[in-house]
Short mmCIF file of C-alpha atoms and ligand atoms in Angstrom, two decimals:
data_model
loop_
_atom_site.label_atom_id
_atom_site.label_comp_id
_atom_site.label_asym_id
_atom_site.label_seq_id
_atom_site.Cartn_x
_atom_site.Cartn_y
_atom_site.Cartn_z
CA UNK A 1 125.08 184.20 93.87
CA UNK A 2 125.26 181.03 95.60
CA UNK A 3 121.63 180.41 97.92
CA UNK A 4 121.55 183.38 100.71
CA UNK A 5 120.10 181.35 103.23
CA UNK A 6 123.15 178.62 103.12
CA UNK A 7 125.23 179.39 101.22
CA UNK A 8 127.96 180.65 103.11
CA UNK A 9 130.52 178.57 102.23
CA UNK A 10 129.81 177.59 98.28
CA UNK A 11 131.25 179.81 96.00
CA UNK A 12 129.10 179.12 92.58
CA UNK A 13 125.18 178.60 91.89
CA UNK A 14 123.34 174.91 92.02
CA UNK A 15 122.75 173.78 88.85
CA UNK A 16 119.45 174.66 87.77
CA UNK A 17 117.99 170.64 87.68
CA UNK A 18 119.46 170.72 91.10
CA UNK A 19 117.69 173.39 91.69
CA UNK A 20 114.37 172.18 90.24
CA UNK A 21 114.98 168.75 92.66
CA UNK A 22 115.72 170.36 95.43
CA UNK A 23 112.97 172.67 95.69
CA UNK A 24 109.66 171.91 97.19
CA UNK A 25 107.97 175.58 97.53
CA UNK A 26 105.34 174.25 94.69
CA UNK A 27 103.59 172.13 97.04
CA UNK A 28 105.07 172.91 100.19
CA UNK A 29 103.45 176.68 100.45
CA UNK A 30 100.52 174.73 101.95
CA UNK A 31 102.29 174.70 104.67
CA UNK A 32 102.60 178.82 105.15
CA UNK A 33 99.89 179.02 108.27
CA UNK A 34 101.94 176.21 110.12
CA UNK A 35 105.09 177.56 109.50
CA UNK A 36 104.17 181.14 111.09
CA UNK A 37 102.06 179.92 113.68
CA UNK A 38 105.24 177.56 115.14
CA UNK A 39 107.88 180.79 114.03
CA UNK A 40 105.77 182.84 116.58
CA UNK A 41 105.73 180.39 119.21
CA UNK A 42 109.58 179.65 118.72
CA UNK A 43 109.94 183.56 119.00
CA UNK A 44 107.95 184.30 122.07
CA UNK A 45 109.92 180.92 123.98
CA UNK A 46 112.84 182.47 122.56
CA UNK A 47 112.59 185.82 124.51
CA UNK A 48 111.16 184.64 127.49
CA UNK A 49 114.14 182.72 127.68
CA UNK A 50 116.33 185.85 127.20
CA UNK A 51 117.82 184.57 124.08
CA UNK A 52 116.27 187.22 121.93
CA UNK A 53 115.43 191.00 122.87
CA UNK A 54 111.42 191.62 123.49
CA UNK A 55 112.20 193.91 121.20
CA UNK A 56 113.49 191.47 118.37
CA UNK A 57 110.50 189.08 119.63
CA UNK A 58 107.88 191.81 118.98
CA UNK A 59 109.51 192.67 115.41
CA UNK A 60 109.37 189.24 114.21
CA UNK A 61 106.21 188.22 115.30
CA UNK A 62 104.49 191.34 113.73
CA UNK A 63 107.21 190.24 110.87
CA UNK A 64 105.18 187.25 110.34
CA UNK A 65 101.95 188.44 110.52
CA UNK A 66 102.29 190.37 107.42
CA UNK A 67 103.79 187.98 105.41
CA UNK A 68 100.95 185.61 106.87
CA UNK A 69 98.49 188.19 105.13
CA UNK A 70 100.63 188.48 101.83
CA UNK A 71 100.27 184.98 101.07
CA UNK A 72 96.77 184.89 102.02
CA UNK A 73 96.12 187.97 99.49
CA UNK A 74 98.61 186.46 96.70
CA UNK A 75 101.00 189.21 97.16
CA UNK A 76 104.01 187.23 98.29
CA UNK A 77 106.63 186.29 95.56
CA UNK A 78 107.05 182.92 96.24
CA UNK A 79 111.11 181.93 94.73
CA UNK A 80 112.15 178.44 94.07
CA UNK A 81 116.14 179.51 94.66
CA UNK A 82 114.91 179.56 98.23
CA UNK A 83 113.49 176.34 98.09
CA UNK A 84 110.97 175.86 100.70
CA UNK A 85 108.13 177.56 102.66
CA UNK A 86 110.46 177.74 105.36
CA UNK A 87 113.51 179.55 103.71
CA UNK A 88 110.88 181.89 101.93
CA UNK A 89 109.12 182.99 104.84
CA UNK A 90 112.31 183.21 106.91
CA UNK A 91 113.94 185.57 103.56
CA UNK A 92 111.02 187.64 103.22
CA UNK A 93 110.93 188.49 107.26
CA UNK A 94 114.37 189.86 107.15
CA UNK A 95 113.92 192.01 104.14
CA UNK A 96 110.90 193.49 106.29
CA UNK A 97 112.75 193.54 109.69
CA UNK A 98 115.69 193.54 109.02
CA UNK A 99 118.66 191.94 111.21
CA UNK A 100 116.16 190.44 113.95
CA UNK A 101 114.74 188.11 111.24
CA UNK A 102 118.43 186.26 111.21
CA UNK A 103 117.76 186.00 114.82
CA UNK A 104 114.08 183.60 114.46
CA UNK A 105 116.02 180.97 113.45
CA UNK A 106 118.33 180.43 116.68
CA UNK A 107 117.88 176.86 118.30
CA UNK A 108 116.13 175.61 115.79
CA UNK A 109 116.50 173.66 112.49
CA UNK A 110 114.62 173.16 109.58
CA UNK A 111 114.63 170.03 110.39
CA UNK A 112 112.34 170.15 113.63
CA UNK A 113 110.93 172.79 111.69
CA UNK A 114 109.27 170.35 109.10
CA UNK A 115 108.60 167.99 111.16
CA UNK A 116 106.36 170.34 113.74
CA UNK A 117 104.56 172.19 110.56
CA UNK A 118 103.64 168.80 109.11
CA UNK A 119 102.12 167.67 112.62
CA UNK A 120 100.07 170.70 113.31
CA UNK A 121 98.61 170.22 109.07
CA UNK A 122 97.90 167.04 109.84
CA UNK A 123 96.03 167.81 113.14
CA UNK A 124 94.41 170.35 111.13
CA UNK A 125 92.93 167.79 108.55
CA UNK A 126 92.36 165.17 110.93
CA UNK A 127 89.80 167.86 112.54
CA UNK A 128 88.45 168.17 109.44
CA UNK A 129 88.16 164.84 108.13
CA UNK A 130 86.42 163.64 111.27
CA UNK A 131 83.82 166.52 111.13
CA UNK A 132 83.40 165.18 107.62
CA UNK A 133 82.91 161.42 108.64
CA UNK A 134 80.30 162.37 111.02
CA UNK A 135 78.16 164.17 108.60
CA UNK A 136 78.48 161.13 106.58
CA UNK A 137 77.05 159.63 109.53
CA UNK A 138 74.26 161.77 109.86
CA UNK A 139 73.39 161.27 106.77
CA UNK A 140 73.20 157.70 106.79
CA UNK A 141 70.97 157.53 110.27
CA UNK A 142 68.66 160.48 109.10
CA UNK A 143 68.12 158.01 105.92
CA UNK A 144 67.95 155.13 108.07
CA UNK A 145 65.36 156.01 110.49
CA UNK A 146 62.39 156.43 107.90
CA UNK A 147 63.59 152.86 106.23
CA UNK A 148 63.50 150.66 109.54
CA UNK A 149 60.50 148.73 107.38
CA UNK A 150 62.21 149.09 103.98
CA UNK A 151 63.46 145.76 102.81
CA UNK A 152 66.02 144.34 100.55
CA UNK A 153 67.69 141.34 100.02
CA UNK A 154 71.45 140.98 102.19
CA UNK A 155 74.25 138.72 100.00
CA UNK A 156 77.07 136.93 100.20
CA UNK A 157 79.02 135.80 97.16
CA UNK A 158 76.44 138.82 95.87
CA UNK A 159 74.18 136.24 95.78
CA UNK A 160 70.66 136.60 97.81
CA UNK A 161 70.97 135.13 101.31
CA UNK A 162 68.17 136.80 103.56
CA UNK A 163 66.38 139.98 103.87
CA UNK A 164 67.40 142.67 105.52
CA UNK A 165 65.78 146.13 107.06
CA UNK A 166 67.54 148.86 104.72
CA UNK A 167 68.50 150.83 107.59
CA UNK A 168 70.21 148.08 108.79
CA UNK A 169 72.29 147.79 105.59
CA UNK A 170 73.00 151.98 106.36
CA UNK A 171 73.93 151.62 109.67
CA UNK A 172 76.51 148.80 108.55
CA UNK A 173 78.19 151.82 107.08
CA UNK A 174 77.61 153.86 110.36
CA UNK A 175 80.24 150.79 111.99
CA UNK A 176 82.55 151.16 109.84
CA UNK A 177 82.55 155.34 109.79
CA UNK A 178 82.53 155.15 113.98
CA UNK A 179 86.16 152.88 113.36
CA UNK A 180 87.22 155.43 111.20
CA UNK A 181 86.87 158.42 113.36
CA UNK A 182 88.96 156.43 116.49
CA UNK A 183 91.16 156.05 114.46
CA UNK A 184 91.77 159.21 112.65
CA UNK A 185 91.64 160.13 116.71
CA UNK A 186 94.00 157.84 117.67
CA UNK A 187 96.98 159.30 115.34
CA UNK A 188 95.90 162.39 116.56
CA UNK A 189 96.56 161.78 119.84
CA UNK A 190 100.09 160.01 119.10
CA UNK A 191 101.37 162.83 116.47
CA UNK A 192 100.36 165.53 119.18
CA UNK A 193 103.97 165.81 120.47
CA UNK A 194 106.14 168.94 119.21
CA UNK A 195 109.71 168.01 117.78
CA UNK A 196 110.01 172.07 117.95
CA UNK A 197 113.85 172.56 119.90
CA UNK A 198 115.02 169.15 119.03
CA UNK A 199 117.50 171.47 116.19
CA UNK A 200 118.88 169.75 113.41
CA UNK A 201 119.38 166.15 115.44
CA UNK A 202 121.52 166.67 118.35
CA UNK A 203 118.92 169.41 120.55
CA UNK A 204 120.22 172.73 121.18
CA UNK A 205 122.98 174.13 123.62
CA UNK A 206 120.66 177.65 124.15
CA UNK A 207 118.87 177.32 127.04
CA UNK A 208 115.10 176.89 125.68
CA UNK A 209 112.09 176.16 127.00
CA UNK A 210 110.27 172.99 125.17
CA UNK A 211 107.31 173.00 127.02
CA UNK A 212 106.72 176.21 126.26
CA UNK A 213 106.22 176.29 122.64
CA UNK A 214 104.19 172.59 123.29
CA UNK A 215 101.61 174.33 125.10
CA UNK A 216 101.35 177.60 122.72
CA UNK A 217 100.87 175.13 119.63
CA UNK A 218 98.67 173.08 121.29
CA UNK A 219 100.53 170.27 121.23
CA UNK A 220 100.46 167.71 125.07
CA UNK A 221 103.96 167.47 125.24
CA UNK A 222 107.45 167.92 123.46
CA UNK A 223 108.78 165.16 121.78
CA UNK A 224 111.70 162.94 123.72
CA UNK A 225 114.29 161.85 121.55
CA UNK A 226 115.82 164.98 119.55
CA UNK A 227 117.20 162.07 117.03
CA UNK A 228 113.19 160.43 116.50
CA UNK A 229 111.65 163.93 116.69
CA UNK A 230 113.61 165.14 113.05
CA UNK A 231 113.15 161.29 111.36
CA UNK A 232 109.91 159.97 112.61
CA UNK A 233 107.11 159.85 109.98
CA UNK A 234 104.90 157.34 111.87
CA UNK A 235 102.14 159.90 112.71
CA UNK A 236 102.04 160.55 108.50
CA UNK A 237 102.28 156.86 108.20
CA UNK A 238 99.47 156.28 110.65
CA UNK A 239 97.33 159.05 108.97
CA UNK A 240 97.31 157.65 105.51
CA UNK A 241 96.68 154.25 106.93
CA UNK A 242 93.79 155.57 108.78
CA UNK A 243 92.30 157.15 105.87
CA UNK A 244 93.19 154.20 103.27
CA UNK A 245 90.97 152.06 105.35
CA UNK A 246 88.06 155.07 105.18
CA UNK A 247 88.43 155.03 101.50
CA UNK A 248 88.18 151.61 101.17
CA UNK A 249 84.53 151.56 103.46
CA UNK A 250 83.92 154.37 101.24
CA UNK A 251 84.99 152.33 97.82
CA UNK A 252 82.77 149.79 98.88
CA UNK A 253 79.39 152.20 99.26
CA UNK A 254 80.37 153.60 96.14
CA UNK A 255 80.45 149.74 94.44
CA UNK A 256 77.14 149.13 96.18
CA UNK A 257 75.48 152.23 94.78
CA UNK A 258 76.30 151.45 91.25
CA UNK A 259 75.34 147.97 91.45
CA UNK A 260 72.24 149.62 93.04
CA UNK A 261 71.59 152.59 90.66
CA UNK A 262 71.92 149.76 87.37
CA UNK A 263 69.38 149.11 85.27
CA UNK A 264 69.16 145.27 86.56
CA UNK A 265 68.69 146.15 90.34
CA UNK A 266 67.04 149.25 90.33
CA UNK A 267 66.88 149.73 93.91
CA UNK A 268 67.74 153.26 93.96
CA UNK A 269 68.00 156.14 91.43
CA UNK A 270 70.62 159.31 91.84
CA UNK A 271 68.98 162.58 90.37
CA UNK A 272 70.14 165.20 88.06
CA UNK A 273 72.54 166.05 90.78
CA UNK A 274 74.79 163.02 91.00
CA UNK A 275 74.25 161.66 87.39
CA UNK A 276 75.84 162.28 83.93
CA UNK A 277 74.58 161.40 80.73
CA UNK A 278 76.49 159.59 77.79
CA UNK A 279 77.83 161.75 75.14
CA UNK A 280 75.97 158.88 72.37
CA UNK A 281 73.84 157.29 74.32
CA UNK A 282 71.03 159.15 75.24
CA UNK A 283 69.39 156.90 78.01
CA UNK A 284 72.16 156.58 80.00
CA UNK A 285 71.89 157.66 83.84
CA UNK A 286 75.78 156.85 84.60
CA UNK A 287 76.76 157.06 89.05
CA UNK A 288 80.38 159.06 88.37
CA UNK A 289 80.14 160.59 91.32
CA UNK A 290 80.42 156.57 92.81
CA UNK A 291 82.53 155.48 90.32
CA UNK A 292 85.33 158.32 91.43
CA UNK A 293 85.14 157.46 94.87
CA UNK A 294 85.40 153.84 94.18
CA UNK A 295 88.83 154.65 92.85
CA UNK A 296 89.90 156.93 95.39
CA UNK A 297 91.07 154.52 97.51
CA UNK A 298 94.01 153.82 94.27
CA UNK A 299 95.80 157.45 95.36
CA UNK A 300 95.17 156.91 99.49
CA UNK A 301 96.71 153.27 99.56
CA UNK A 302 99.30 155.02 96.83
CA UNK A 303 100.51 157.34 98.95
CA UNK A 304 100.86 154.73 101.66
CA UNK A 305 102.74 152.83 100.33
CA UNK A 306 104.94 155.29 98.86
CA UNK A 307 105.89 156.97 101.89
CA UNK A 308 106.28 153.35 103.71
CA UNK A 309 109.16 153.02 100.94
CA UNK A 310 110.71 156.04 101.21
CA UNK A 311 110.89 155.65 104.65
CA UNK A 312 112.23 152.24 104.47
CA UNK A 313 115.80 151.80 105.79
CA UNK A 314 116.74 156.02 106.15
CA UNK A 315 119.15 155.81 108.69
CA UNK A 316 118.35 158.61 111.34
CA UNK A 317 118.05 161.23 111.33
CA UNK A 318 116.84 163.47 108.59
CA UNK A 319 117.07 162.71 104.86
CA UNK A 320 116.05 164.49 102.31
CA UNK A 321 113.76 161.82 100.94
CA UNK A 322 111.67 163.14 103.35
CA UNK A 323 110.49 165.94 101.60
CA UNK A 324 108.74 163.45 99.55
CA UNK A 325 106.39 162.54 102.22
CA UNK A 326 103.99 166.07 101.52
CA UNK A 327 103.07 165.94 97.99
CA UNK A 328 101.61 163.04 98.36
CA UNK A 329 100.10 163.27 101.76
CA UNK A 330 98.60 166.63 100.43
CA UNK A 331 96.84 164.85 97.62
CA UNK A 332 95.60 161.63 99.72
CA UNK A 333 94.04 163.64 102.11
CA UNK A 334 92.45 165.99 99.89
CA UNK A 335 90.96 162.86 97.68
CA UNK A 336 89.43 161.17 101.29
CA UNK A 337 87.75 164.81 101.89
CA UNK A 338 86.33 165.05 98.52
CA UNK A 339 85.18 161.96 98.98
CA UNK A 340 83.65 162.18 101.97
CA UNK A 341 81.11 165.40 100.81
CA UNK A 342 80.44 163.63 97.78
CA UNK A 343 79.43 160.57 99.37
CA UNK A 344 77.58 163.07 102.20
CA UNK A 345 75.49 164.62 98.66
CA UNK A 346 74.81 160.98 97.18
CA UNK A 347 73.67 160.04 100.70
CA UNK A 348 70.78 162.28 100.82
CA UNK A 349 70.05 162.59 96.80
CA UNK A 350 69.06 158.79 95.95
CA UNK A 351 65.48 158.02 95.69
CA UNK A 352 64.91 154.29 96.66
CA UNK A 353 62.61 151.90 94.41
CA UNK A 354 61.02 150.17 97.41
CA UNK A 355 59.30 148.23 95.42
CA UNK A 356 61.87 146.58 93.62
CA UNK A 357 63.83 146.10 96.63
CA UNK A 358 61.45 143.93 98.19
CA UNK A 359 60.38 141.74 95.31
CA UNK A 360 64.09 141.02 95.14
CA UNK A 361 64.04 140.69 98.44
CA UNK A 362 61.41 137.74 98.32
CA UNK A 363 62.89 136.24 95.30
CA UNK A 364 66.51 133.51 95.03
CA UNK A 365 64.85 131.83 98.54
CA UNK A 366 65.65 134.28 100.71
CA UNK A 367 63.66 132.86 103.46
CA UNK A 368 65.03 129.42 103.44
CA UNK A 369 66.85 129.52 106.31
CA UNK A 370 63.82 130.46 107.97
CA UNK A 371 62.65 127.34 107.22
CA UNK A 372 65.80 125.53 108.47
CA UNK A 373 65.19 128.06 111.74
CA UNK A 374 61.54 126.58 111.97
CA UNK A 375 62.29 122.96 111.69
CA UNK A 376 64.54 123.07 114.70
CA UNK A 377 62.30 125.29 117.05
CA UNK A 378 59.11 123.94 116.24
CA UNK A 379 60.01 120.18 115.55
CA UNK A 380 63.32 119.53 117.34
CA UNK A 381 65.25 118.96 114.19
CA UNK A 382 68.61 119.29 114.65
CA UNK A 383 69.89 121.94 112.29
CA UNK A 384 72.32 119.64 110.07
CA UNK A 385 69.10 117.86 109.00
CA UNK A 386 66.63 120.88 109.06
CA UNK A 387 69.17 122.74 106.29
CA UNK A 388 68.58 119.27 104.58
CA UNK A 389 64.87 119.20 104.40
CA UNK A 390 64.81 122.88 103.04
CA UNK A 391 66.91 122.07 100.39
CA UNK A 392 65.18 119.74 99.24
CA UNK A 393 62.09 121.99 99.92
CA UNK A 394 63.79 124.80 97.77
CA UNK A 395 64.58 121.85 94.73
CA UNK A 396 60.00 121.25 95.02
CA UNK A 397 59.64 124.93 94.75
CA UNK A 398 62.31 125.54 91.91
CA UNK A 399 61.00 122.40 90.12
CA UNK A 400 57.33 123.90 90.14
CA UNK A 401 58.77 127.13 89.75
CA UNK A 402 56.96 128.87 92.65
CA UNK A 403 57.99 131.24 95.66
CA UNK A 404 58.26 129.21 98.85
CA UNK A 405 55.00 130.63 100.43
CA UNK A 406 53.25 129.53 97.23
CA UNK A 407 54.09 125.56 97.94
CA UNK A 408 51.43 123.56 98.66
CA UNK A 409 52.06 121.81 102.09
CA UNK A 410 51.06 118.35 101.18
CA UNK A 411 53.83 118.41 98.50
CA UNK A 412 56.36 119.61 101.70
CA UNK A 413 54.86 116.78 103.84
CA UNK A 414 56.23 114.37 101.35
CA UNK A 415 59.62 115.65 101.50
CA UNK A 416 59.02 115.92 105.77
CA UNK A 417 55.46 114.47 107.36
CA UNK A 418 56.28 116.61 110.60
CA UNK A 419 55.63 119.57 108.53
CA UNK A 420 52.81 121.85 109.70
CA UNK A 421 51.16 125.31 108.40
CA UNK A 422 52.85 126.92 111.13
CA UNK A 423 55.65 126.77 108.67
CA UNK A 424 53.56 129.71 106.51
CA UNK A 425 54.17 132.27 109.45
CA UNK A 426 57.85 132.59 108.54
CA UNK A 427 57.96 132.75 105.10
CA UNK A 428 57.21 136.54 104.65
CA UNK A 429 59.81 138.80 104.11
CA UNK A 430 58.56 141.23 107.03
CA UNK A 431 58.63 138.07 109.37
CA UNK A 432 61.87 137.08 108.38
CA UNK A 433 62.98 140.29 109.33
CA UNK A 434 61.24 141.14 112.55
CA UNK A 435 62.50 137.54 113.70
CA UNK A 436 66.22 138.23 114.14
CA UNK A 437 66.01 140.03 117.28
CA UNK A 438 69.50 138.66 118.35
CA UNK A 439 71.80 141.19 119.38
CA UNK A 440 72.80 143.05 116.56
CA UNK A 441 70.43 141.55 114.27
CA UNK A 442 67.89 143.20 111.75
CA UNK A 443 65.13 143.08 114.05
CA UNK A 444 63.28 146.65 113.67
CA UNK A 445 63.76 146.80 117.55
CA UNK A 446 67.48 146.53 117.28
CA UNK A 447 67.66 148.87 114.49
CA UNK A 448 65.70 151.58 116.39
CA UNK A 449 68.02 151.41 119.63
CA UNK A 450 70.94 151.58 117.31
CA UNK A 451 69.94 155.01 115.56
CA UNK A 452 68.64 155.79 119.33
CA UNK A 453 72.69 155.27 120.50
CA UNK A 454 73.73 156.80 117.25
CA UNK A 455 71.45 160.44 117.53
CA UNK A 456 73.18 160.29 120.99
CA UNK A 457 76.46 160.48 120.44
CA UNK A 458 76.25 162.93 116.96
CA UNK A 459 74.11 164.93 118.88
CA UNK A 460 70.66 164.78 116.46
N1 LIG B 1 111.94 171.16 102.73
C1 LIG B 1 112.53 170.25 103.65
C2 LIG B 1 111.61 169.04 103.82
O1 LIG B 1 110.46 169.16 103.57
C3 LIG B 1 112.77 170.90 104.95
C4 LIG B 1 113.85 170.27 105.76
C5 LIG B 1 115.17 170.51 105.12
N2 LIG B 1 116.24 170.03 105.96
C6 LIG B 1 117.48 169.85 105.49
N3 LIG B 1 118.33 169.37 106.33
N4 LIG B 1 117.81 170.10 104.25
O2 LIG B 1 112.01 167.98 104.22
#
């Protein structure tokens, strides 16, 4: 028998590798809640409209329901001659009602079909994933505000620069998170149009209402252009994007905690929780749990770019390369929310080694451009200079192999006479620190009105 819901016109069965390449029920039953909850707006539109009986209307939408609860108890046989969530769902409601099933499918497509289920599952996750980023956020500030007077040393090139308030270095990721939920809320906003009634490409001749089934799925408006509604995967596009860039914030925690949690830095230590041991050697604490996330970001950008090329010169309007955009959309999105509560549990597990993080934090100079700062304020040196002095200040104190506080100041007067002990009172750490009260800076002040605007908005 050729396929029941097509298959009208072909007289012998699709080969069954067609069959295997054609189908996407595997991974497309994900999309089961969608598909009902837009069949049951389509079918009350569709009677208030008088294009179905209330009758019909009622039939299908209790129709529905039950298959709704099938699949949600395992019952429902899903078949991959019927290739897709929406043929299955629309198959099973007519062997339970009977003719008015035939009748849900009138002024529609499964073309706008797709295309409105995949919207409302991505709304769906990008609700999710944003709940998920501000936890992470929470995390991070509740961490932050009992390590405003933690130290460590800040790099560049990973090489020691200046000290920094460990909070600070949190709320860093804080920034990055608070980009990542605009813009997981900016696609939201743009894929919240419904391509429902836009039909196969053309629109529909049955007089429907559009606005209608908008509103009932929640959606701000319906979609303009019946030929963009059915081919447009921007709002999948933008998604993945979106969530490529949170991985890669998220990669780059993950790198910092395992340079962190090594045996050289020390600066933290994951427990029991968020460590596994090494099958030979037995004092081995190894950061999976980082490492995993690290790599996440291999899939996210994957699927990006995937769907980019698939996408990449369809003529309009639907193809059915589209189908490929949900596998792998499915598995990005899962890998950037398993991410995110892993990275939530490592947030709030890792014991820091204060200790070591400020020793490092004194050591590699960290406080020579203190001294450059000092020069200029205190002496009127212009800067160019005053970086020149403390490098040669820095060669004294690598030559005698001492910290900087540790010089003696007659040796610095010989490199500078204008040199004072004033210069002491900056070489701290702590001082270093407390001194960059620009905007933005590490200044303990700064940090405290940042958690202060961050407890704020999260609501803590
Ligand atoms: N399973 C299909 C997809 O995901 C649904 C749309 C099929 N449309 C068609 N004209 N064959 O893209």
């Amino acid at each position: 028998m050729s396929n029941k819901m097509w298959g009208g016109r072909f007289l012998a069965d699709p080969d069954i590798i067609m069959q295997e390449i054609n189908a996407s029920i595997e991974f497309d039953k994900k999309l089961y809640r969608q598909d009902i909850a837009a069949s049951i707006a389509h079918a009350k539109m569709l009677a208030h409209c008088k294009i179905i009986s209330d009758q019909d209307r009622d039939d299908i939408i209790s129709g529905l329901k039950k298959i709704e609860q099938e699949i949600e108890q395992d019952k429902f046989d899903f078949s991959m001659e019927l290739e897709d969530i929406h043929m299955n769902i629309e198959a099973r409601l007519a062997e339970l009602i009977g003719e008015a099933g035939g009748r849900l499918h009138t002024a529609r497509s499964r073309n706008d079909q797709v295309a409105t289920d995949f919207r409302l599952y991505i709304r769906d996750y990008i609700d999710l994933l944003v709940k998920q980023i501000e936890q992470l956020q929470i995390a991070l500030i509740k961490r932050a505000e009992k390590e405003i007077e933690t130290y460590m040393p800040a790099f560049t090139h990973l090489q020691t620069a200046q000290p920094v308030s460990f909070a600070h270095h949190l709320l860093a990721y804080v920034e990055m998170l608070n980009r990542d939920y605009q813009r997981f809320m900016d696609s939201r906003k743009r894929l919240n149009i419904c391509p429902l009634g836009s039909a196969a490409l053309a629109g529909t001749s049955f007089p429907i209402d559009r606005e209608m089934v908008a509103k009932e799925l929640g959606f701000d408006s319906p979609s303009a252009n019946s030929l963009d509604s059915v081919s447009d995967r921007d709002f999948v596009l933008e998604t993945l994007s979106a969530a490529a860039i949170c991985a890669m914030h998220l990669s780059r925690f993950a790198e910092e905690l395992v340079i962190w949690s090594s045996v050289q830095f020390d600066f933290i230590q994951f427990s029991d929780k968020f460590s596994t041991g090494s099958s030979i050697m037995p004092q081995k604490r190894n950061p999976d749990a980082a490492e995993l996330i690290r790599a996440k970001i291999g899939r996210i950008m994957g699927a990006y770019n995937s769907l980019m090329l698939v996408m990449k010169g369809l003529p309009l309007a639907y193809s059915k390369d589209m189908q490929e955009d949900k596998e792998l959309t499915f598995d990005a999105l899962d890998s950037l929310s398993i991410s995110l509560s892993a990275m939530i549990g490592m947030v709030y597990d890792f014991k820091l080694k204060r200790q070591t993080m400020l020793k490092a934090a004194s050591s590699g100079f960290s406080t020579a451009t203190d001294i450059a700062d000092w020069l200029v304020r205190e002496i009127n040196i212009p800067f160019r200079q005053a970086h020149h002095i403390t490098g040669q200040i820095i060669s004294l104190a690598q030559s005698k192999n001492l910290a900087l506080k540790e010089l003696d100041l007659k040796d610095m007067q010989k490199i500078d006479k204008r040199i004072n002990e004033g210069i002491f009172t900056i070489l701290s750490v702590e001082n270093s620190v407390k001194s960059r009260t620009s905007y933005g800076g590490t200044a303990p002040d700064n940090i405290r009105a940042a958690i202060a605007h961050y407890k704020k908005i999260l609501n803590i």
